[in-house]
Amino acid sequence: MSQASGPRSFEISKHVVWQAYQRVKANKGAAGVDGQSIQEFEQDLKRNLYKLWNRLSSGSYFPPPVRMVEIPKSGGKGVRILGVPTVADRIAQTVVAMYLEPGVETVFHPDSYGYRPGRSALDAVGVCRERCWNTDWVIDLDIQGFFDNLDHDLVLRAVAHHTDLPWVLLYVQRWLTAPLRRTDGQLVARDRGSPQGSSISPLLANLFMHYAFDAWMVREFPVVRFERYCDDVVVHCRSEAQAQQVLRAIAERLDVCGGLRLHPEKTRIVYCKDGRRRASAEHTSFTFLGYGFRVRKVRLKTGRYMFGFNPAISKDAGTRLRRDIRSWRLHQRSGSTLEDLAREVNPIVRGWLNYYGRYRPSEMAFTLNRINDYLMRWLVQKFKRFRGRWRRARQALVKVATLRPGLFAHWRYVTP
């Protein structure tokens, strides 16, 4: 990116473009409508980055269509639309995000956790856990088709409020209206929404929700606490009556903010029932960020037991993990060694353990034992001496786990 250049309409740092490229490379990701991978983009890296910087700086950058990908929702309940921009477009979006983020990050609410530096989903789960102990009722909010229904005018007003750089607003507007391309090549025009999968969408969604929800909650219900991870929200209330009042107000507020709707089936008022809160209610559990919150038996340090309202890996999350384990087909990999299998699956399993093992890791035992089952089947398939001798195969696996307990990451939690 050292080519000479003349006057530019906008002052955009080449160094920021380079940093944006490094972020996109670290995040990996699939190719967009042009079919170009990150590796292919890097074959002429300097020229590609210079061309992108040149167009951004002159105001002549127009984003290409976004490749539409349909992801089936859990339980077969429809599909989730993802948008996959090209590599160059992801870099351009990251450049804008890097200029915009410092100005908005300082105003975001402390209970906003999604896609923010220094904050994580586990932070939100931990805070939610403690607040469920102190308040009896929860509103489990689900905004129907949030990313598909963002009001462009309201998003642009929020962006304009936080930047005096005209090119930031210009390119945000172009990205919001960039068409989606279906698998059959058909282009779908957009006048609402910001597709999930783009680099700029999380920041725009957070900015929108800051004004549509966070700041409004502070004004209207200053004593009501909440946790928000992008569009996933939990609100804590002292009584069922308060929860009903707050829920009605939130529904009205979202309707004003571009006609957003709460999902009629997934949005619920939940009673945090446990050993000391024993009243009856229609709903006594909810799911937040892959964790299921409900009454659970807890062993105290004294050795006694109590019933508390606590999170653990949710039913849907466990089903998804077991489906992934099944897709590995470990039992059919007779050409591989145990070390080969461990090198392949351990990075994935460690990620699961780091996230779902934070709270009540024992609840993961059923899912993790599926790996052991497939490893035992692998032994039976690979070695003739174990054919039809399942007990002997399990004993052999137990022996390996005893001699080499660190071979598989999940053996810290469940042995064969």
CSV table of C-alpha atoms in Angstrom, one decimal, residues 2 7 12 20 75 78 80 115 141 163 200 204 218 223 237 250 269 293 309 327 339 345 354 364 387-388 400:
chain,number,residue,atom,x,y,z
A,2,SER,CA,2.8,2.4,-0.8
A,7,PRO,CA,-6.0,14.3,-3.3
A,12,ILE,CA,-8.9,7.4,5.7
A,20,ALA,CA,-9.0,-4.1,9.4
A,75,GLY,CA,-36.3,-27.9,15.9
A,78,GLY,CA,-37.9,-22.1,9.8
A,80,ARG,CA,-32.3,-17.9,9.8
A,115,TYR,CA,-20.0,-7.9,20.5
A,141,LEU,CA,-37.7,-11.2,25.5
A,163,THR,CA,-19.9,10.8,14.0
A,200,ILE,CA,-20.8,-3.8,10.7
A,204,LEU,CA,-25.3,-1.1,14.1
A,218,VAL,CA,-33.0,3.9,32.1
A,223,VAL,CA,-34.8,0.5,39.1
A,237,CYS,CA,-38.8,-7.7,38.0
A,250,ILE,CA,-41.5,-2.7,26.0
A,269,ILE,CA,-42.8,-14.0,32.0
A,293,PHE,CA,-32.1,-21.3,33.8
A,309,PHE,CA,-32.3,-21.3,40.5
A,327,SER,CA,-21.2,-35.6,12.3
A,339,GLU,CA,-3.7,-39.1,18.8
A,345,VAL,CA,-11.5,-32.8,18.2
A,354,ASN,CA,-14.7,-23.1,28.3
A,364,MET,CA,-22.4,-31.7,30.2
A,387,ARG,CA,-15.1,-57.3,17.4
A,388,GLY,CA,-18.2,-58.2,19.3
A,400,VAL,CA,-5.8,-45.5,28.0
